[in-house]
mmCIF file with all atom_site columns, C-alpha atoms in Angstrom:
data_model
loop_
_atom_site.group_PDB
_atom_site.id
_atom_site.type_symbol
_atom_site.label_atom_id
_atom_site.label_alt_id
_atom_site.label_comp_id
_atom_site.label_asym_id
_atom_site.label_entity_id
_atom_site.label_seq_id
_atom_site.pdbx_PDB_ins_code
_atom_site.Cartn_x
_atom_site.Cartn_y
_atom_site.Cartn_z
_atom_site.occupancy
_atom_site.B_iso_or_equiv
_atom_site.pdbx_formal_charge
_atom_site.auth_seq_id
_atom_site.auth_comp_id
_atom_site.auth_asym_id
_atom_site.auth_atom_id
_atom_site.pdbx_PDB_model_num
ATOM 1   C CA . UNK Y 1 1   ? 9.789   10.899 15.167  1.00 0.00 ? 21  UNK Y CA 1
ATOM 2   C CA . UNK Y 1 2   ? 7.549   12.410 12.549  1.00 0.00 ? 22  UNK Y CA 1
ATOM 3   C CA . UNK Y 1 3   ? 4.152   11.400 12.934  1.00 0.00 ? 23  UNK Y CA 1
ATOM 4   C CA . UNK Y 1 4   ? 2.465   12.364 9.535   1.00 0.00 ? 24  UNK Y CA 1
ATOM 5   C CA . UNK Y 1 5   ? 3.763   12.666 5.982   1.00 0.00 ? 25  UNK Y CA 1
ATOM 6   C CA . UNK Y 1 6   ? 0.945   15.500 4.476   1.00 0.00 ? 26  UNK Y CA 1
ATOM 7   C CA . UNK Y 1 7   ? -2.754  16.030 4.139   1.00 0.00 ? 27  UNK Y CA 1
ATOM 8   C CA . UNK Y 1 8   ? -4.506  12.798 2.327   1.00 0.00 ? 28  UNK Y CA 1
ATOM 9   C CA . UNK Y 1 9   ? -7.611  14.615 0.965   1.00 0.00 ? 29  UNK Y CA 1
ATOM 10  C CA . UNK Y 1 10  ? -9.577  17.887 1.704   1.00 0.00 ? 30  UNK Y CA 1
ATOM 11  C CA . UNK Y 1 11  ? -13.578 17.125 1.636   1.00 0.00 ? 31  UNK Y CA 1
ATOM 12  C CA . UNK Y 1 12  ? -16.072 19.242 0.318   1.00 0.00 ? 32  UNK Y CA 1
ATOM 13  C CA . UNK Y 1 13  ? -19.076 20.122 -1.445  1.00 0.00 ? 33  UNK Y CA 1
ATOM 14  C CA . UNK Y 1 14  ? -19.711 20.521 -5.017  1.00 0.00 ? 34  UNK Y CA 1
ATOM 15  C CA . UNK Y 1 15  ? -23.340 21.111 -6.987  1.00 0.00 ? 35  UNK Y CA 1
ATOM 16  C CA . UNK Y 1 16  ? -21.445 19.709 -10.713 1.00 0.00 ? 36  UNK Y CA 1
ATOM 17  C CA . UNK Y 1 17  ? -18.770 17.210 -10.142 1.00 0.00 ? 37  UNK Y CA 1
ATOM 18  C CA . UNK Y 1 18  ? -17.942 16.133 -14.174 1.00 0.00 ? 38  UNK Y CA 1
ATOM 19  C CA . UNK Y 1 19  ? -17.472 20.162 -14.211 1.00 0.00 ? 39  UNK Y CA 1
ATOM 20  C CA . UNK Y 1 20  ? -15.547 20.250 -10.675 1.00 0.00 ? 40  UNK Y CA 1
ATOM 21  C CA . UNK Y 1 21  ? -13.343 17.048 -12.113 1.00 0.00 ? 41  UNK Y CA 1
ATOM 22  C CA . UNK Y 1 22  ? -13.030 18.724 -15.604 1.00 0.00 ? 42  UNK Y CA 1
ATOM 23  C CA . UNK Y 1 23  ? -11.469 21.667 -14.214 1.00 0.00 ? 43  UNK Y CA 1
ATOM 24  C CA . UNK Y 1 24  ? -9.431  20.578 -12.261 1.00 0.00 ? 44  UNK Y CA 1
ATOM 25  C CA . UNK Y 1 25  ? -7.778  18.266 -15.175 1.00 0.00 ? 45  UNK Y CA 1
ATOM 26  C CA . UNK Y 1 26  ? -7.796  21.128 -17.480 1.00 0.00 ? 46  UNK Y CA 1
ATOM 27  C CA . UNK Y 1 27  ? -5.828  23.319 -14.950 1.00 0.00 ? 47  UNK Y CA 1
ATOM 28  C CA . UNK Y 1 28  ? -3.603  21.564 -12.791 1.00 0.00 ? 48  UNK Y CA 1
ATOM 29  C CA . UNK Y 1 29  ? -3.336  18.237 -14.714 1.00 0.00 ? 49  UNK Y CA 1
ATOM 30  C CA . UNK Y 1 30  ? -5.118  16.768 -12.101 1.00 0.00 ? 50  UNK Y CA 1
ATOM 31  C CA . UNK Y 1 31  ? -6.883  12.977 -12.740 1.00 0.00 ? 51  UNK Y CA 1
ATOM 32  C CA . UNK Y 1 32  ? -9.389  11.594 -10.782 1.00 0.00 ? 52  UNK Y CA 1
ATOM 33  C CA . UNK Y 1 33  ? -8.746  8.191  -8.934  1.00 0.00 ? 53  UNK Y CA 1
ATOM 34  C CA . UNK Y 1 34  ? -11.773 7.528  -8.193  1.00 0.00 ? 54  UNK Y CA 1
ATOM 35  C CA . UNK Y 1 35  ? -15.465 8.500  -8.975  1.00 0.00 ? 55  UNK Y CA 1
ATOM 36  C CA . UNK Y 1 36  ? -18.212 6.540  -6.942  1.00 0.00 ? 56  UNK Y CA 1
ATOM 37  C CA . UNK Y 1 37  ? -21.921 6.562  -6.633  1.00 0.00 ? 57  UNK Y CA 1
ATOM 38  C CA . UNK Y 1 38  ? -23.624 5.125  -3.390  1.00 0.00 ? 58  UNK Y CA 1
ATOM 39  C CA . UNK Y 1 39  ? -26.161 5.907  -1.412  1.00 0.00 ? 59  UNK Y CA 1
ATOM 40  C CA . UNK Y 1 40  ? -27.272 8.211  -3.344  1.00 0.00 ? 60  UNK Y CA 1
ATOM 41  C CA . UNK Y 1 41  ? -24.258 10.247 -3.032  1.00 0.00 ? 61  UNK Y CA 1
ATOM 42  C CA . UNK Y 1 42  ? -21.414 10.878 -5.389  1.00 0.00 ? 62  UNK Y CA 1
ATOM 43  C CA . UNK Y 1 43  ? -17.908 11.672 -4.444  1.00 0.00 ? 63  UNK Y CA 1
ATOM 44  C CA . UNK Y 1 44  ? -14.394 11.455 -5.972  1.00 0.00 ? 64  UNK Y CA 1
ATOM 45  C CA . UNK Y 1 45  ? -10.615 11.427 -5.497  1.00 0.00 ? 65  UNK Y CA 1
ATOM 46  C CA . UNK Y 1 46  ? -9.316  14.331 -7.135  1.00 0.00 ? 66  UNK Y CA 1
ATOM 47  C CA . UNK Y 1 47  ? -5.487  13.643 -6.867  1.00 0.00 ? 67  UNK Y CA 1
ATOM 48  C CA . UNK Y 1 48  ? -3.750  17.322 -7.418  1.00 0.00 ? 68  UNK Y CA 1
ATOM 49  C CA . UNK Y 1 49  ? -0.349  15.927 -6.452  1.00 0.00 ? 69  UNK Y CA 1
ATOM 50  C CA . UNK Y 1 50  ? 1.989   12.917 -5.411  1.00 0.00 ? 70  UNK Y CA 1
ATOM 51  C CA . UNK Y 1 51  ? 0.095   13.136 -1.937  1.00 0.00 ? 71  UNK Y CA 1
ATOM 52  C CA . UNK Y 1 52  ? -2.583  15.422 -2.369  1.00 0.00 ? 72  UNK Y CA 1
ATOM 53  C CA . UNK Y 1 53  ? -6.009  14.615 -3.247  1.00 0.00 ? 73  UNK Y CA 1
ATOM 54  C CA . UNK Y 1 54  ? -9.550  16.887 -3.210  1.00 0.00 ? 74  UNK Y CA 1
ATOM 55  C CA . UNK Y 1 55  ? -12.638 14.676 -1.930  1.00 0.00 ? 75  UNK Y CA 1
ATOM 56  C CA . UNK Y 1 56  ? -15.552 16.632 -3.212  1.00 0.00 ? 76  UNK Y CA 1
ATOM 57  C CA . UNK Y 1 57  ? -19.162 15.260 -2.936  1.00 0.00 ? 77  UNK Y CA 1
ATOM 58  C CA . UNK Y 1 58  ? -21.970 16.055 -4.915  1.00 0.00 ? 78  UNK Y CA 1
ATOM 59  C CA . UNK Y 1 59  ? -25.092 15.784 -2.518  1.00 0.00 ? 79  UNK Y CA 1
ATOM 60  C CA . UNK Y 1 60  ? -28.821 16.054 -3.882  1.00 0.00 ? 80  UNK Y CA 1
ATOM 61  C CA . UNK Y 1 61  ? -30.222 19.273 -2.550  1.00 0.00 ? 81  UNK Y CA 1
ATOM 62  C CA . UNK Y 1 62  ? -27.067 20.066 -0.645  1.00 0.00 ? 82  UNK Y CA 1
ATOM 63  C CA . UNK Y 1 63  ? -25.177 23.874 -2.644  1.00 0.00 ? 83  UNK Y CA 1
ATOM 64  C CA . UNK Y 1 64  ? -22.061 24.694 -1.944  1.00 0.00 ? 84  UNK Y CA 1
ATOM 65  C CA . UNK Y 1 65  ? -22.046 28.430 0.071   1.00 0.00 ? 85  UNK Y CA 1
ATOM 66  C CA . UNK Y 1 66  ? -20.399 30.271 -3.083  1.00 0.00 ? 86  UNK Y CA 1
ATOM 67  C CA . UNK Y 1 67  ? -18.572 33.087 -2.860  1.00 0.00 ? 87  UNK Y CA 1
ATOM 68  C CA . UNK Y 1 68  ? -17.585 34.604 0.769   1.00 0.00 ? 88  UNK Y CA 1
ATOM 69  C CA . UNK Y 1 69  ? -15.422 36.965 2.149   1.00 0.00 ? 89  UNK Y CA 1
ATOM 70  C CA . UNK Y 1 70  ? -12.283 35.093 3.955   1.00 0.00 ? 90  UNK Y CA 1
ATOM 71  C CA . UNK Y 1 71  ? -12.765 33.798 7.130   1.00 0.00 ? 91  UNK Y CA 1
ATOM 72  C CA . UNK Y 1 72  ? -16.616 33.694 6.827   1.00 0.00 ? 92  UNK Y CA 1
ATOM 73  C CA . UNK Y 1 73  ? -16.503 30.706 4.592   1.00 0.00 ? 93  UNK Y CA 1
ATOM 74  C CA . UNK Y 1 74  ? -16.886 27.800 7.086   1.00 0.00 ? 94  UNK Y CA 1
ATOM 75  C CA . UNK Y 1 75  ? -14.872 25.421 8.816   1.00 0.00 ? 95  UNK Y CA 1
ATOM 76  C CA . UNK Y 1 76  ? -12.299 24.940 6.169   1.00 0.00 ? 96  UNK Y CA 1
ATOM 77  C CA . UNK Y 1 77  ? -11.977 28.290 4.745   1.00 0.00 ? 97  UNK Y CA 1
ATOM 78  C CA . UNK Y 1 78  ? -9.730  27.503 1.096   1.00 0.00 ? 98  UNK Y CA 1
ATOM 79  C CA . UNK Y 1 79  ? -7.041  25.415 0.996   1.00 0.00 ? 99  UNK Y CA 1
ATOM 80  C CA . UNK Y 1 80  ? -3.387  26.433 -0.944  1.00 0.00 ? 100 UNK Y CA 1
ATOM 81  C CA . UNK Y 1 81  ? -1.994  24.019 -3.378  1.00 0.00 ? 101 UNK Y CA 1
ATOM 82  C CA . UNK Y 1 82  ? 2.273   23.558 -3.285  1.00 0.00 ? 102 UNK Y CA 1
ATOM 83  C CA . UNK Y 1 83  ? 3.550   24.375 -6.676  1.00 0.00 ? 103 UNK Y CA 1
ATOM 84  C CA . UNK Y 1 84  ? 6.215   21.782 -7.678  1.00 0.00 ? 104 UNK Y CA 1
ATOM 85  C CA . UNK Y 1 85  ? 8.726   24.424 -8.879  1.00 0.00 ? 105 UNK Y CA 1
ATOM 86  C CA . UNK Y 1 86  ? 8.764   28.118 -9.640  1.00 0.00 ? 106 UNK Y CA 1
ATOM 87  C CA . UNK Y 1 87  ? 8.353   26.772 -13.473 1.00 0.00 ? 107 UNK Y CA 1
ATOM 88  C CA . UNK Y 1 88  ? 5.464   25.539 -12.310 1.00 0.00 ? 108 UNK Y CA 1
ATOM 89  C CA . UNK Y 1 89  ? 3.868   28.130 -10.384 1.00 0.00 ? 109 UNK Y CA 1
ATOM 90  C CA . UNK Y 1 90  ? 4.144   30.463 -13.206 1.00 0.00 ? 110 UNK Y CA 1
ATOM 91  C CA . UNK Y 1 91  ? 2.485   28.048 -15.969 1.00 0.00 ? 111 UNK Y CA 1
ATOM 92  C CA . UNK Y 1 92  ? -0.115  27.418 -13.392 1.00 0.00 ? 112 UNK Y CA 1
ATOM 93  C CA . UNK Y 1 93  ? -0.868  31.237 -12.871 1.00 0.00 ? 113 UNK Y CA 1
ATOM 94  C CA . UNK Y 1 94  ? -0.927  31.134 -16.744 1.00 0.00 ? 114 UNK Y CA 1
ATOM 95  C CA . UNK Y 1 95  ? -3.565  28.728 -16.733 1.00 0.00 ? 115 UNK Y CA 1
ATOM 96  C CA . UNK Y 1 96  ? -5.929  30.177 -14.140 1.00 0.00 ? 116 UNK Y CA 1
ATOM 97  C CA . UNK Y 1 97  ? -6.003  33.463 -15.645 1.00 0.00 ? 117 UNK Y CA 1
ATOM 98  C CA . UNK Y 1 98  ? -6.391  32.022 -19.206 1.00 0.00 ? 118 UNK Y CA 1
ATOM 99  C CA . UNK Y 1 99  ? -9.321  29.756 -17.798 1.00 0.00 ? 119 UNK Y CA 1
ATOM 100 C CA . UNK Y 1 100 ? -10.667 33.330 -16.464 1.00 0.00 ? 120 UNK Y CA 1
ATOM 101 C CA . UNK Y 1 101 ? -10.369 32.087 -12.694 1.00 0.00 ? 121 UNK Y CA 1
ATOM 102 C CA . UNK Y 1 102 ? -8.329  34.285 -11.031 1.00 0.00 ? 122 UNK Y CA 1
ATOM 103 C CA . UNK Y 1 103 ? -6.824  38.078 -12.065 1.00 0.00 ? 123 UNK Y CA 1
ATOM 104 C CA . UNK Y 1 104 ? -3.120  36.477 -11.998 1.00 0.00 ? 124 UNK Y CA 1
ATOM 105 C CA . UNK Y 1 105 ? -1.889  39.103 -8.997  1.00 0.00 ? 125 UNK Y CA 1
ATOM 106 C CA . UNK Y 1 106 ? 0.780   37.321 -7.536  1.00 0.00 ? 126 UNK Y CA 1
ATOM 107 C CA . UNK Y 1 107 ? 1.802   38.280 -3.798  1.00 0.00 ? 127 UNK Y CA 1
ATOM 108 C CA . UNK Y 1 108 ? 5.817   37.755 -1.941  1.00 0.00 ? 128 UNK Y CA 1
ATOM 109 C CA . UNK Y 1 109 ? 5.235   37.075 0.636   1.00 0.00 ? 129 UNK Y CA 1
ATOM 110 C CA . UNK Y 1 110 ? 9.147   36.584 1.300   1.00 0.00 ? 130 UNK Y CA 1
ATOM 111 C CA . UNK Y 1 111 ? 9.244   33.056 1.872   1.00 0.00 ? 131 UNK Y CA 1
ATOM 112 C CA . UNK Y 1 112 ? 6.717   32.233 -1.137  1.00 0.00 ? 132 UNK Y CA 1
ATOM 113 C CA . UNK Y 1 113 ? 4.685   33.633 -3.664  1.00 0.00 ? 133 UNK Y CA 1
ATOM 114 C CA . UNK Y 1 114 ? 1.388   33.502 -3.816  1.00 0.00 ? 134 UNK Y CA 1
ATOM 115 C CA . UNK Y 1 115 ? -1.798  33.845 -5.957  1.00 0.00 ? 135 UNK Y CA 1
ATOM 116 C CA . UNK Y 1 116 ? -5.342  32.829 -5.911  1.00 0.00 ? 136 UNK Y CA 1
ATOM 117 C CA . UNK Y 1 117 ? -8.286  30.918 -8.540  1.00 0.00 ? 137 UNK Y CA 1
ATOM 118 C CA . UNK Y 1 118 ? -11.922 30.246 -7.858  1.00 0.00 ? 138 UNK Y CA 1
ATOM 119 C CA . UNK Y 1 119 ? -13.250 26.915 -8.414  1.00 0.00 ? 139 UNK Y CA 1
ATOM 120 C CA . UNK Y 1 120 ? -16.479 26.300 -10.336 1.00 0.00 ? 140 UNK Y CA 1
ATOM 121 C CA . UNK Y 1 121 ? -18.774 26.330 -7.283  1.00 0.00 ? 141 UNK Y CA 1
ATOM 122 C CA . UNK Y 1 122 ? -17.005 29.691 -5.762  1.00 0.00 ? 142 UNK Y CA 1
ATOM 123 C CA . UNK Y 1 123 ? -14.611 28.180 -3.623  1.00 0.00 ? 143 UNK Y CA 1
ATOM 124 C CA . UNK Y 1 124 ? -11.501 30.737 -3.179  1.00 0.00 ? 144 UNK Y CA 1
ATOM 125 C CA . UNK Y 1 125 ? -8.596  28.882 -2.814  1.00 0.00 ? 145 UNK Y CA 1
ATOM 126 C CA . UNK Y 1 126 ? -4.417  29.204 -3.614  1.00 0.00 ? 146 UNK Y CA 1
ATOM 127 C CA . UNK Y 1 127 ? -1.595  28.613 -5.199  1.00 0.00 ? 147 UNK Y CA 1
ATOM 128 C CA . UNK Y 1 128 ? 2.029   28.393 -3.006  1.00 0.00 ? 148 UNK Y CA 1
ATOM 129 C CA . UNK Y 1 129 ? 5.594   28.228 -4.395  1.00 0.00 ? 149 UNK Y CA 1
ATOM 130 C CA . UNK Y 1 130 ? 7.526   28.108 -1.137  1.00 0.00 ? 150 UNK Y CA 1
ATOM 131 C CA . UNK Y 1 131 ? 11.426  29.878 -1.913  1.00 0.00 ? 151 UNK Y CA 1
ATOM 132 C CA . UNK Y 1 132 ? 14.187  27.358 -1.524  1.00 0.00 ? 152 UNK Y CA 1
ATOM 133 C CA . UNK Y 1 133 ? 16.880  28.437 0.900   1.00 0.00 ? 153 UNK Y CA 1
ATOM 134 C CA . UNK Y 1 134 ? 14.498  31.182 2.346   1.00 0.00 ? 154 UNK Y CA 1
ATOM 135 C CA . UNK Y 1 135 ? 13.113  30.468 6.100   1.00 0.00 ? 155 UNK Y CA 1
ATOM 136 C CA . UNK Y 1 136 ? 9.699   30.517 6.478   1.00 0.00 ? 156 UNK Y CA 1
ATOM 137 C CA . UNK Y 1 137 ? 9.526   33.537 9.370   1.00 0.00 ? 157 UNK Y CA 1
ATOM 138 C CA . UNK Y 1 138 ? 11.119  35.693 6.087   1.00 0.00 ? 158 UNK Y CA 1
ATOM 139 C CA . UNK Y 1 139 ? 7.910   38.045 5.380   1.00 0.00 ? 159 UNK Y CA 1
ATOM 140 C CA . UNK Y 1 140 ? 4.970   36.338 7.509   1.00 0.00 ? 160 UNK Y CA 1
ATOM 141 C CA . UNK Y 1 141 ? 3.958   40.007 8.293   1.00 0.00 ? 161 UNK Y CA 1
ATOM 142 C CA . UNK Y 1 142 ? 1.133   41.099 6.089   1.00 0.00 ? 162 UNK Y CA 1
ATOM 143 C CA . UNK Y 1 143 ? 2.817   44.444 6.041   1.00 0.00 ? 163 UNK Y CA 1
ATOM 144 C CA . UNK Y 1 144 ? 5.973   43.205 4.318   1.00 0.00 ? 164 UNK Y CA 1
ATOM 145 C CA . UNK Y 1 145 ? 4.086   41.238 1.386   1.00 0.00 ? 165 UNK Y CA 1
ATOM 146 C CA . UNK Y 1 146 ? 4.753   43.070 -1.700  1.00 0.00 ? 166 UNK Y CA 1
ATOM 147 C CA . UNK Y 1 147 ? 3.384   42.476 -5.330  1.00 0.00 ? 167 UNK Y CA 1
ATOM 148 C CA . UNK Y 1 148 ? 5.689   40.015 -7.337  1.00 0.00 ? 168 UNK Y CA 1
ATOM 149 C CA . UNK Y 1 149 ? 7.397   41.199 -10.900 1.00 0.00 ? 169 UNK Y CA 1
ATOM 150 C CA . UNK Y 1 150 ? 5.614   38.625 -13.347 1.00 0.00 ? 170 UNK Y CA 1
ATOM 151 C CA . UNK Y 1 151 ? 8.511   37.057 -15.435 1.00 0.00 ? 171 UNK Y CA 1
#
């Protein structure tokens, strides 16, 4: 019996949330669900995909960390957003490198390709287009990642 379906949202920080809501419309087509203001807090439902949605609060006098190396970054250290095809994937790493976000090198990692953006407030996160047909244990060794051919 499966017990859960996916992640519902990812929570974290933000110091500009009509910039952290803008890009993410302007990149992944995302739209935000909701946008509330209590208690002197403001946080929103940034919904990325059919399932997926981004949480961010803006807190007064609260920063997000910026930019740190990976696995010094905190309790959630970046999260990897599922491409919906390989189309996709490629139109998104179009997008992050024309928004100037991320250097568009794309990793195979055997079972997926790979590539990463940084969000307005430094957060270093991914994008995943998992191969159909090709099992997951195909190229989980760092040491058998290669660089992709960009189409």
């Amino acid at each position: 019996m499966r017990l859960l379906n996916d992640i519902h949202h990812l929570t974290f920080v933000t110091s500009d949330m009509e910039r952290l809501i803008a890009f993410y419309g302007r990149v992944f087509g995302a739209r935000a669900t909701v946008d509330l203001e209590e208690e002197g807090l403001r946080h929103a439902f940034i919904e990325v995909g059919p399932h997926t949605v981004l949480h961010p609060f803006q807190v007064p006098d609260v920063e997000p960390p910026g930019p740190l190396p990976m696995f010094r970054r905190g309790r959630l250290d970046h999260f990897a957003l599922s491409a919906a095809s390989e189309e996709a994937f490629w139109e998104l790493r179009r997008r992050v490198v024309a928004e100037g976000v991320g250097d568009g090198a794309v990793t195979d990692m055997g079972s997926l390709l790979n590539f990463g953006f940084t969000d307005p407030d430094g957060g270093e996160h991914e994008i995943v287009w998992a191969k159909p047909g090709v099992p997951v244990e195909a190229g989980l060794k760092h040491a058998e990642w290669s660089t992709a051919e960009i189409p």
